[in-house]
Short mmCIF file of C-alpha atoms and ligand atoms in Angstrom, two decimals:
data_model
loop_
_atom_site.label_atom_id
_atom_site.label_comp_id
_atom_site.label_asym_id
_atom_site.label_seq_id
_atom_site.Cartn_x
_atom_site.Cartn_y
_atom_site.Cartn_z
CA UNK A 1 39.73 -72.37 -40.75
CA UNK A 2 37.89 -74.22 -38.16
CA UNK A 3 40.26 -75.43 -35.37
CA UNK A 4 40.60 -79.43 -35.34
CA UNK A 5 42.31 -79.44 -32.20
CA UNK A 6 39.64 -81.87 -30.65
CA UNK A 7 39.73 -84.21 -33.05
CA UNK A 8 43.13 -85.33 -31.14
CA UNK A 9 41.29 -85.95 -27.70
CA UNK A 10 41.64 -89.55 -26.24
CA UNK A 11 37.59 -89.60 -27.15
CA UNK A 12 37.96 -90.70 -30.79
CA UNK A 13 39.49 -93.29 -32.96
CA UNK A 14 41.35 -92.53 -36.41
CA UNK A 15 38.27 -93.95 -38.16
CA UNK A 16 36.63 -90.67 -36.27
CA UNK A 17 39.29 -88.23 -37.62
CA UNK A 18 38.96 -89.54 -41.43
CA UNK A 19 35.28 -89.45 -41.55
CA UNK A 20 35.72 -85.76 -39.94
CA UNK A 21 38.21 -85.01 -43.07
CA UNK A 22 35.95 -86.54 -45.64
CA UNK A 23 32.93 -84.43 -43.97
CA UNK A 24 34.80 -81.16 -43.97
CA UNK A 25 35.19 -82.05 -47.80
CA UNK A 26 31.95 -82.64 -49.11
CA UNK A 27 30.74 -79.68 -46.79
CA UNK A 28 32.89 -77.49 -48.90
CA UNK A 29 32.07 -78.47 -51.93
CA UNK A 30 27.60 -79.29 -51.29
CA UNK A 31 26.61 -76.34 -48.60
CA UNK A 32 25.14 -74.50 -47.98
CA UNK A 33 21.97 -75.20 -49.67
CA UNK A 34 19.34 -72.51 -51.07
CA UNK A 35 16.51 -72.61 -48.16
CA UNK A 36 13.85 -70.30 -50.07
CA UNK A 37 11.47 -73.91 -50.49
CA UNK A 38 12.49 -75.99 -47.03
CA UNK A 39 10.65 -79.06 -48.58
CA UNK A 40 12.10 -79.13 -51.34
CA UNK A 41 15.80 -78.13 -49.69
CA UNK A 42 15.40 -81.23 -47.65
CA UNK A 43 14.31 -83.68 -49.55
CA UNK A 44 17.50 -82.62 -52.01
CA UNK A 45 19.67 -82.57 -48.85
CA UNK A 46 18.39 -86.29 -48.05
CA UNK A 47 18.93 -87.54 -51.62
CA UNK A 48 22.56 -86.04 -51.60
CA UNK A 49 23.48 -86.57 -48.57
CA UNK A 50 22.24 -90.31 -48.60
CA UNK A 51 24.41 -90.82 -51.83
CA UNK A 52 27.34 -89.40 -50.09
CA UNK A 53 27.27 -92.04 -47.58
CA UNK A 54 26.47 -90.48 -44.53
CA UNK A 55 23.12 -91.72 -43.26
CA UNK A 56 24.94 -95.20 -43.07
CA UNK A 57 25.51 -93.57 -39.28
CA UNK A 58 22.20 -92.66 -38.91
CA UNK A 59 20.56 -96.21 -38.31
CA UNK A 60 22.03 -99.28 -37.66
CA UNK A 61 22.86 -101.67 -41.04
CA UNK A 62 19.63 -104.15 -40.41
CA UNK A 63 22.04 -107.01 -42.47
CA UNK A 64 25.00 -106.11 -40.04
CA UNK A 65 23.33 -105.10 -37.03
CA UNK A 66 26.14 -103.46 -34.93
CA UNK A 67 25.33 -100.57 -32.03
CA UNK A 68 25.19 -96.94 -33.64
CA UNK A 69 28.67 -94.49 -33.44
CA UNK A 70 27.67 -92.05 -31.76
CA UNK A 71 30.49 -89.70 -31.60
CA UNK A 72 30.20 -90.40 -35.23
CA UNK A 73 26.63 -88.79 -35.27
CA UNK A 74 28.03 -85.76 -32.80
CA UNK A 75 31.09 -85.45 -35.29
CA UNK A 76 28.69 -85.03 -38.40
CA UNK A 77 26.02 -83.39 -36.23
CA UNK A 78 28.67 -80.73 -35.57
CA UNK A 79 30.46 -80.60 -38.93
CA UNK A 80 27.00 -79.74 -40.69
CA UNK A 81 25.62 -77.38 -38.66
CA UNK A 82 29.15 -75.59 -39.12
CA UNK A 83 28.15 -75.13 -42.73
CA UNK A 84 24.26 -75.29 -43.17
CA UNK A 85 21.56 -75.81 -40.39
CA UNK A 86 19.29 -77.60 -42.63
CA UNK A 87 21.62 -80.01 -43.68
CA UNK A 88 22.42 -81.13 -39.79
CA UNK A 89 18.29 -80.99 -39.58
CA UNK A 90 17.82 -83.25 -42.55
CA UNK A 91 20.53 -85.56 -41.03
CA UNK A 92 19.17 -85.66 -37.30
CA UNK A 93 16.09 -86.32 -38.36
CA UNK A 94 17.01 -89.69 -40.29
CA UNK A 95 18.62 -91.26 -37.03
CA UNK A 96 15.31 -89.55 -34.86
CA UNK A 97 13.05 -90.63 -36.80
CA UNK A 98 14.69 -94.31 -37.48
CA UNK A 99 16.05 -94.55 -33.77
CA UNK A 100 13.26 -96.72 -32.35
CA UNK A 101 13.76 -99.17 -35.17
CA UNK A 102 17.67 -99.09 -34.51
CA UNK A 103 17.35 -100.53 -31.15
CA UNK A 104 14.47 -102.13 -30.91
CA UNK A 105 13.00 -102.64 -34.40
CA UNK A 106 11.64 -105.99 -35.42
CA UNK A 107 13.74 -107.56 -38.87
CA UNK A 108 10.57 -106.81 -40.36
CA UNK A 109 10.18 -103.20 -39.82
CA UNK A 110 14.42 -102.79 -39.97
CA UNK A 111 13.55 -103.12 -43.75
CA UNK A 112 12.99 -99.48 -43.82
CA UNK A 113 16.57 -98.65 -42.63
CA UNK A 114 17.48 -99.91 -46.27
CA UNK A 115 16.45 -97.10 -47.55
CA UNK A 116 16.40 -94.16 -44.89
CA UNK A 117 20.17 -95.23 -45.02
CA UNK A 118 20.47 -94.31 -48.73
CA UNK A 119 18.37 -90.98 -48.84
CA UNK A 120 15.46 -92.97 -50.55
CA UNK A 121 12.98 -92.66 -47.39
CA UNK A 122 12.82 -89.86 -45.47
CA UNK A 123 11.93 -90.27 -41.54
CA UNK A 124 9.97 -88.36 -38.30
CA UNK A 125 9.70 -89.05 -34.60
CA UNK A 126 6.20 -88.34 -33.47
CA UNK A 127 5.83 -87.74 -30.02
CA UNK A 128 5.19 -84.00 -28.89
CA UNK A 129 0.99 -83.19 -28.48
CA UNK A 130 -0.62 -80.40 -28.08
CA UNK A 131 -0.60 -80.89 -24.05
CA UNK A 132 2.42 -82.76 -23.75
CA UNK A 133 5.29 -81.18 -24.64
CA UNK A 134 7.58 -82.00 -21.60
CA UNK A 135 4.93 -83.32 -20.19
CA UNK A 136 4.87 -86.74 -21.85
CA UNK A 137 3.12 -89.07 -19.74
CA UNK A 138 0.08 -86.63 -20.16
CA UNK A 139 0.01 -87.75 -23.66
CA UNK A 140 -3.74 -88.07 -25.28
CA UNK A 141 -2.98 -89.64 -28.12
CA UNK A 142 -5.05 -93.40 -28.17
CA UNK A 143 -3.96 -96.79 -29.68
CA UNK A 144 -6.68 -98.93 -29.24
CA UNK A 145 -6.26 -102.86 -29.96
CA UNK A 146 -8.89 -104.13 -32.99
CA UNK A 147 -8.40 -107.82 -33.91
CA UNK A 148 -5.15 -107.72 -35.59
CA UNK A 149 -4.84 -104.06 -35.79
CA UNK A 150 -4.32 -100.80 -33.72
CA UNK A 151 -6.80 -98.12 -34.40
CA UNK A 152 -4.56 -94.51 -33.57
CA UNK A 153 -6.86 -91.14 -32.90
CA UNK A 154 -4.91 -87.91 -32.27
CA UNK A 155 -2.99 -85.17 -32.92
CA UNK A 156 1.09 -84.71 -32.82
CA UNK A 157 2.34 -81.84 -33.47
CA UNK A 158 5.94 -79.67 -33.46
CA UNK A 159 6.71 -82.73 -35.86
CA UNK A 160 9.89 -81.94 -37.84
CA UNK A 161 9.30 -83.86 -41.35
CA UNK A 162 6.02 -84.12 -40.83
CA UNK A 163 4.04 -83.57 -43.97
CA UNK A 164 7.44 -84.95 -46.19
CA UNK A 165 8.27 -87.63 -44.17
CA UNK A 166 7.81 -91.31 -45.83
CA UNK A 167 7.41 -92.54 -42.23
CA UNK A 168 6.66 -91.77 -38.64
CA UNK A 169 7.63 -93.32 -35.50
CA UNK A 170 4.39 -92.30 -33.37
CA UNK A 171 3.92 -92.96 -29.25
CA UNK A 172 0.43 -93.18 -28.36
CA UNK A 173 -1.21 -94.62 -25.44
CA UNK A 174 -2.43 -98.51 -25.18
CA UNK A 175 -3.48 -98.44 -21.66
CA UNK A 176 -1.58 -100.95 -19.95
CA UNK A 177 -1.06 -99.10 -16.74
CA UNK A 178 -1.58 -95.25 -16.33
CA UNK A 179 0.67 -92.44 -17.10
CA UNK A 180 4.23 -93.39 -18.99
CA UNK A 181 3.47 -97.20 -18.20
CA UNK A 182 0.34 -97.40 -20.17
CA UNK A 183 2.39 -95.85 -23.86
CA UNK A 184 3.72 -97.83 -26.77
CA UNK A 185 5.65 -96.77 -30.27
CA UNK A 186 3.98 -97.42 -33.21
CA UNK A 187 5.60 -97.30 -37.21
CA UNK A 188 3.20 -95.71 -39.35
CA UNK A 189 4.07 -95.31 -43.35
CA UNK A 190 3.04 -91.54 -44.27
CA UNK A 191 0.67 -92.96 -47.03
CA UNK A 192 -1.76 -94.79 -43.95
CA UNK A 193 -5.37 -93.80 -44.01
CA UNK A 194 -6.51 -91.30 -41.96
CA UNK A 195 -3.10 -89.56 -41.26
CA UNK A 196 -3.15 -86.12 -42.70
CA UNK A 197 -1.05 -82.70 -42.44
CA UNK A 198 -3.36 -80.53 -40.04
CA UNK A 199 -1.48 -77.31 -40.10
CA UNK A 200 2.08 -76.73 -41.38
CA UNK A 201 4.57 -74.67 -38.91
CA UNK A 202 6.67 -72.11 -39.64
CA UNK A 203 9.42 -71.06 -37.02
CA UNK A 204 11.90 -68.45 -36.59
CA UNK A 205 14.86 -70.99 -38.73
CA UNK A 206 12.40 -72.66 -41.41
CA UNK A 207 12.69 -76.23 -41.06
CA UNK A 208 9.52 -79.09 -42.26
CA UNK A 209 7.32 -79.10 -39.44
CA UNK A 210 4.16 -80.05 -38.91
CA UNK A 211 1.08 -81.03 -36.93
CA UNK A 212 -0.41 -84.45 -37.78
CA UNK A 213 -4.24 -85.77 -37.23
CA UNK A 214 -4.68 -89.17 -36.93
CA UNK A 215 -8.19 -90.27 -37.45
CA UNK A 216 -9.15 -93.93 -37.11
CA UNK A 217 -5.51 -94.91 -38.34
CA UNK A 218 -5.33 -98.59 -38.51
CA UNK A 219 -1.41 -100.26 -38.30
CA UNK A 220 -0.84 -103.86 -38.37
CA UNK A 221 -0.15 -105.29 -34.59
CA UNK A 222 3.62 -106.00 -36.87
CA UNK A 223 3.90 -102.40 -36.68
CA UNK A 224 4.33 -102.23 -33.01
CA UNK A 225 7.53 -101.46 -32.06
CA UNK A 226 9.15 -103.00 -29.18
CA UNK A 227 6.40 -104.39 -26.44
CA UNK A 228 3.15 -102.71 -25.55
CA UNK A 229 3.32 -100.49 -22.61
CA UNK A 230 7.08 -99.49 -23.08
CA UNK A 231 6.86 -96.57 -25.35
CA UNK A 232 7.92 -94.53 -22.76
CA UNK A 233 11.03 -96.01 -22.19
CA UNK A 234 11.70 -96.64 -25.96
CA UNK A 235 11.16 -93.08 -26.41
CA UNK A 236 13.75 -92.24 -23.58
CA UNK A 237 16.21 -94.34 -24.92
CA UNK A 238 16.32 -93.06 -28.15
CA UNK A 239 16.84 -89.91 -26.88
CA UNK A 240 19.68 -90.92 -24.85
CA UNK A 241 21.60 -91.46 -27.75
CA UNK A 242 20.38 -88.65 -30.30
CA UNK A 243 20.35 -85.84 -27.07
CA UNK A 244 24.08 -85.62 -27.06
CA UNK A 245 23.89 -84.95 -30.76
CA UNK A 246 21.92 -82.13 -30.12
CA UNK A 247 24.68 -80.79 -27.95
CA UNK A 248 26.56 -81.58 -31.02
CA UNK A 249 24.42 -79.25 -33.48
CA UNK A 250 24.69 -76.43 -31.00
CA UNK A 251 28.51 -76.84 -31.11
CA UNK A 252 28.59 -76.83 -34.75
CA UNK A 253 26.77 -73.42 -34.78
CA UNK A 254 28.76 -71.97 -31.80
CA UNK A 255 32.19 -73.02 -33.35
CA UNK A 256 31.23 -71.39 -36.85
CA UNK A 257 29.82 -68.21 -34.77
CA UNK A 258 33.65 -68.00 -33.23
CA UNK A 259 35.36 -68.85 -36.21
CA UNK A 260 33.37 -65.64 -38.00
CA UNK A 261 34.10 -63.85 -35.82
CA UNK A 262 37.86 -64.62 -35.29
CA UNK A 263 37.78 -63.44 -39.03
CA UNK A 264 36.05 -59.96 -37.88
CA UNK A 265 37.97 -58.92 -35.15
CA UNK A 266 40.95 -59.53 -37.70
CA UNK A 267 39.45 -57.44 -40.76
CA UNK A 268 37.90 -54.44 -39.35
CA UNK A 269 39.79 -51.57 -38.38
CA UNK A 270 38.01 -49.24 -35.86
CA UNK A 271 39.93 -46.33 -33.70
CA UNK A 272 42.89 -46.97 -36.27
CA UNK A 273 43.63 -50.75 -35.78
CA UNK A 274 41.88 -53.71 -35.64
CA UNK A 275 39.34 -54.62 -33.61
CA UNK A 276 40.48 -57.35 -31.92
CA UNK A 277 43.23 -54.83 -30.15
CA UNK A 278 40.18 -53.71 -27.86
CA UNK A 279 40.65 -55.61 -24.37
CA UNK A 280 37.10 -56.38 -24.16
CA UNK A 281 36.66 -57.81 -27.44
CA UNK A 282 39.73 -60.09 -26.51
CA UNK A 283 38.09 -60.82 -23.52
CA UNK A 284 34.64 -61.80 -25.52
CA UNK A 285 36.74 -63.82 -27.69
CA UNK A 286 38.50 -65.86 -24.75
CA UNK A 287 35.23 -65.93 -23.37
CA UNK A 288 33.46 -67.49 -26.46
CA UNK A 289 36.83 -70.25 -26.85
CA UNK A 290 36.54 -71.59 -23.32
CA UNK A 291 32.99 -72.34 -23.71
CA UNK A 292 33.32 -73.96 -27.40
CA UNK A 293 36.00 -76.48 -25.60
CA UNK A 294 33.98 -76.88 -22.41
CA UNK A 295 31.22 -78.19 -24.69
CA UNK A 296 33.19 -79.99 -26.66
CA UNK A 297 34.28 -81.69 -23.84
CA UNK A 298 31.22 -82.63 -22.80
CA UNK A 299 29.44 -83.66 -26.18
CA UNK A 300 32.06 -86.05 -26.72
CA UNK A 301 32.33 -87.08 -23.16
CA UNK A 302 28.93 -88.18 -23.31
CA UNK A 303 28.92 -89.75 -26.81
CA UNK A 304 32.42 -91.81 -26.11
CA UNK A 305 30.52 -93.13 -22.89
CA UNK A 306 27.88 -94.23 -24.90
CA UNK A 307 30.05 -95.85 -27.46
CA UNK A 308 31.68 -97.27 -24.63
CA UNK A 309 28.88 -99.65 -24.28
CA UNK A 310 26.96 -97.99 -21.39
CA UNK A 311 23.27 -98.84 -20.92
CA UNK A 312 22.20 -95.27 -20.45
CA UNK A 313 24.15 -91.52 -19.97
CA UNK A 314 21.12 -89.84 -18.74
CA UNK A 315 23.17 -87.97 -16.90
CA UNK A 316 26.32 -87.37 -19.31
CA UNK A 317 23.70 -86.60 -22.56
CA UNK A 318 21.53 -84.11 -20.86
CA UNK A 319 24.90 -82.03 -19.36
CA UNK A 320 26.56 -81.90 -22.63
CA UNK A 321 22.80 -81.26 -23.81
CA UNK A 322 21.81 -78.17 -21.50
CA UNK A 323 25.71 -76.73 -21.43
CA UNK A 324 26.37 -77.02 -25.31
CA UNK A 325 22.81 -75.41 -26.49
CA UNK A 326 22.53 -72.61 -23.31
CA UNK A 327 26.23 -71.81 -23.91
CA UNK A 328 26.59 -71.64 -27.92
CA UNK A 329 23.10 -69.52 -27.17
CA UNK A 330 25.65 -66.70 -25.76
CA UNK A 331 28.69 -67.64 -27.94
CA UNK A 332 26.53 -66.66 -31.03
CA UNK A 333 24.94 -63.46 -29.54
CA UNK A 334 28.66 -62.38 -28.75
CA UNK A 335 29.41 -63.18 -32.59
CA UNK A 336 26.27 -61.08 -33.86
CA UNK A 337 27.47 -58.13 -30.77
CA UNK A 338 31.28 -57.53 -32.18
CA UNK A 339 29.57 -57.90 -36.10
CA UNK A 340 27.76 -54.63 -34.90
CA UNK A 341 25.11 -53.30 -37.04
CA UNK A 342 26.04 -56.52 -39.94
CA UNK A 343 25.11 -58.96 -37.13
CA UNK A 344 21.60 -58.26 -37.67
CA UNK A 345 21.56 -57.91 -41.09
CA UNK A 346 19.12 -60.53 -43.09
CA UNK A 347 21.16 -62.98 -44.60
CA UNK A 348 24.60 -62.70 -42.56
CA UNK A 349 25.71 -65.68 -41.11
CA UNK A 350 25.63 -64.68 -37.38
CA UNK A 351 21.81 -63.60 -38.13
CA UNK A 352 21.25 -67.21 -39.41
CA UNK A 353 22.87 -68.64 -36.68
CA UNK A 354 21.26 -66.59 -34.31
CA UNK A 355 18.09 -67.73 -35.42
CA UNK A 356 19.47 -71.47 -35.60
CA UNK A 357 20.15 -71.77 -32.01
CA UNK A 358 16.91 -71.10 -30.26
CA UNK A 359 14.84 -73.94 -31.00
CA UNK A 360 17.63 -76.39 -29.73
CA UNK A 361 16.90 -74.95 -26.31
CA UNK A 362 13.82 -76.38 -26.53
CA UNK A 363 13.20 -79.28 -28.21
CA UNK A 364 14.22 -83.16 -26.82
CA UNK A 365 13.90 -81.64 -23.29
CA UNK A 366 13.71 -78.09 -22.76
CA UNK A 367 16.93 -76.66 -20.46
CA UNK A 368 14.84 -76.65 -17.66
CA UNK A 369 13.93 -80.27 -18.24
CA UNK A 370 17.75 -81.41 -18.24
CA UNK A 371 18.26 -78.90 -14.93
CA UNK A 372 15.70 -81.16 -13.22
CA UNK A 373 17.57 -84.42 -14.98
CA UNK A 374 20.93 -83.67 -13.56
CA UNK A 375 20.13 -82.63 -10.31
CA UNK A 376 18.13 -86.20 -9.48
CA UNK A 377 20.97 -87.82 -11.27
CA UNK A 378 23.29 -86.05 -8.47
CA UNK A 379 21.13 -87.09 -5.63
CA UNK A 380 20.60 -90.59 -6.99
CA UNK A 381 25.08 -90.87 -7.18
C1 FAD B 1 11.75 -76.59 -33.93
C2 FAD B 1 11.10 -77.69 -33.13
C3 FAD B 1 11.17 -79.00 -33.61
C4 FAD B 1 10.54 -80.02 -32.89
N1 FAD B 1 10.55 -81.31 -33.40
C5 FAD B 1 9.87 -82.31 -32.75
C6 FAD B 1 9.77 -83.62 -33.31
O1 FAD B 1 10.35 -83.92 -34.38
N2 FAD B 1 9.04 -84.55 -32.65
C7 FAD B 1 8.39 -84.28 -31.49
O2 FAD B 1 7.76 -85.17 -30.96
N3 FAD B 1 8.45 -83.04 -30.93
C8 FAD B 1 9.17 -82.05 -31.53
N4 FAD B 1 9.23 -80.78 -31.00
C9 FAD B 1 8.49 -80.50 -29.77
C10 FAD B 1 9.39 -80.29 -28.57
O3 FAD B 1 9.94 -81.49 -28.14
C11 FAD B 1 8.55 -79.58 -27.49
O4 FAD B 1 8.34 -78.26 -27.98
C12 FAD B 1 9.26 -79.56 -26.16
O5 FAD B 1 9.25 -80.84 -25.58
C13 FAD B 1 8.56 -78.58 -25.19
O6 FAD B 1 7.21 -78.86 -25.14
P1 FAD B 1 6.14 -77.67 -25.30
O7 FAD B 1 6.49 -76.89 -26.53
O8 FAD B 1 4.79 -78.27 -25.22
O9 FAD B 1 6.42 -76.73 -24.08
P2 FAD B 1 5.93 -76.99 -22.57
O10 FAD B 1 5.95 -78.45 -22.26
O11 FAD B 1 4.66 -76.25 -22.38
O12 FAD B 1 7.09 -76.32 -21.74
C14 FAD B 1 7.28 -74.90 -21.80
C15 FAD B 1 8.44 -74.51 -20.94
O13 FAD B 1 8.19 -74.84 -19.59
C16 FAD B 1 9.40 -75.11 -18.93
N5 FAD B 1 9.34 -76.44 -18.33
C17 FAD B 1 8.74 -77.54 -18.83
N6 FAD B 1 8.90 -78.60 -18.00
C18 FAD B 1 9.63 -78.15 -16.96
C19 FAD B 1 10.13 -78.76 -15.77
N7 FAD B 1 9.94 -80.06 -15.50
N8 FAD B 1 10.81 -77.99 -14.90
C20 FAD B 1 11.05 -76.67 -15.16
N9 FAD B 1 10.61 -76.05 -16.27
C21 FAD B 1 9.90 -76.77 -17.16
C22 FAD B 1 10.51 -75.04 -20.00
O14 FAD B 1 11.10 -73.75 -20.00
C23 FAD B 1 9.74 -75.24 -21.28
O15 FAD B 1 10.40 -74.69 -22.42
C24 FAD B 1 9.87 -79.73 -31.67
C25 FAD B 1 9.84 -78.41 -31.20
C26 FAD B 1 10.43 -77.41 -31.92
C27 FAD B 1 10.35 -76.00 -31.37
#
């Protein structure tokens, strides 16, 4: 039994707790999934999870238009990746993908948060090239103004839903100044001309991902999002929001890596009693606790700022960011340690999570990246 401890913290609201409850519930009863066909896993994961209700968090209501709850998305973020990795994928990847259009979407183009909020549409967040990873303002990708259209040529890749997705949010550069200044966010339905599925990815936790070629593309100027030349700073403020969620996913995985192996230490007997009577595996255990809370603490820290009504929590987001992935990193490879020889087996859970965790090291800034983030942030207080 996970511990639900936090859900008492000053951070959240009872509205918080309930949807936590009614989470836990259809987690029990829907995951995990069967991952043998990802595509096909996701799409299913979308469609049921989109019934259920919950990707009513993932993008603002474009009738209602209220800011998003985002220690609602860290809650469910969390809850998921408890239970199934794909499932919190699926789920990120609707408020990712949708984000630009939640904050700075045009009525017009909010139409598609109709139906990314029921399941019916599935979404992607195009950014990442070839030679711009973390490097974004190096970004190659052109948008080049035609009458009343933009022409796109390029390549994205690392795109999670790309090749399934229905449509892409895509950053490409218009010029208007150099570097960051001169990029601007584009929606692009997956059916446009010239967009095609270059090469499909496969990585150590299968997920959708893809790399994308975009050959004389042509959007509607409508499908600008936001203004021209601010891409860069869309792109950053989506992530402000959705990077504490990615604390969140990391806290999901470390909590269910502790709570396995809270059962372990319990059930096997080694020397004659269990194994949790060995000092260091106690010690292990305290250690893997502390840092569960201490993320906690600052995933929700972070998201109840947000929610809070601050501008930005560049600072907040990429500290519960860098602490939550780096430390559930060593939580879970403690978990797979005291499961011995079963740790590694194909198919346990600590294997799966072990595999779960790397990616979220890198992706949405790299550890490094949030290092060099919090340390300007310090010298700019
Ligand atoms: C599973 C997965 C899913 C992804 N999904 C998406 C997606 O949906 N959309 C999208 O646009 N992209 C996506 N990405 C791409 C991801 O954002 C990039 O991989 C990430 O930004 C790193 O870029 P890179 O791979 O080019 O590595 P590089 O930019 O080459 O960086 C390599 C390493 O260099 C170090 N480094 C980089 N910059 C610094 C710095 N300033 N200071 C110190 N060290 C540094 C870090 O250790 C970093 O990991 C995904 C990636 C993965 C692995």
């Amino acid at each position: 039994m996970p511990d639900t401890s936090f859900l008492h913290w000053p951070f959240f609201e009872d509205h918080h707790r309930t949807l936590a409850a009614d989470l836990e519930a259809w987690c029990v009863k829907n995951l995990p999934v069967d991952h043998s066909d990802v595509d096909r896993a996701c799409k299913q994961l979308v469609a049921s999870m989109g019934e259920a209700g919950w990707f009513t968090y993932s993008a603002i209501d474009p009738d209602d238009p209220k800011p998003l709850d985002v220690r609602a998305l860290c809650l469910i973020r969390e809850t998921l990746a408890r239970y199934d990795g794909l499932a919190d994928f699926a789920f990120a990847m609707q408020g990712l993908g949708t984000g630009c259009l939640s904050l700075f979407g045009t009525s017009e183009q909010r139409q598609w948060l109709h139906k990314t909020r029921k399941g019916e549409a599935l979404s992607a967040f195009a950014l990442s090239e070839p030679r711009s990873g973390s490097d974004v303002a190096n970004m190659d990708m052109a948008a080049i103004l035609d009458g009343n259209e933009y022409v796109l040529n390029g390549t994205k890749t690392w795109i999670s839903n790309g090749g399934i997705a229905d449509l892409y949010c895509v950053f490409a550069r218009t010029g208007e100044a150099p570097g960051a200044r001169g990029l601007s966010a584009f929606l692009v339905p997956a059916e446009t001309i010239g967009l095609t599925v270059a090469e499909r990815l496969e990585v150590i936790a299968p997920h959708p991902l893809a790399t994308l070629n975009f050959k004389d593309v042509r959007v509607p100027v409508s499908n600008l999002i936001g203004d021209a030349g601010q891409g860069f700073k869309l792109s950053m403020s989506v992530l402000d929001v959705f990077r504490s969620t990615v604390g969140a996913a990391a806290l999901g995985f470390a909590r269910r890596a502790l709570d396995e192996t809270i059962g372990r230490v319990q059930n096997r007997e080694l020397f004659g009693a269990p194994l949790f009577d060995l000092q260091m595996v106690q010690g292990h255990v305290a250690d893997m606790a502390l840092d569960v809370d201490a993320a906690a603490l600052l995933v929700y820290r972070a998201a109840w700022t947000k929610d809070q009504g601050a501008p930005r929590v560049t600072r907040e987001a990429a500290m519960a960011k860098l602490y939550a992935t780096d430390r559930a990193q060593d939580v879970i490879d403690k978990a797979v340690q005291i499961h011995g020889g079963d740790g590694v087996k194909k198919g346990s859970v600590v294997e799966g999570l072990y595999r779960e965790i790397r990616a979220l090291r890198i992706y949405e800034g790299a550890s490094d990246v949030q290092k060099v983030v919090i340390a300007r942030q310090a010298l700019r207080a």
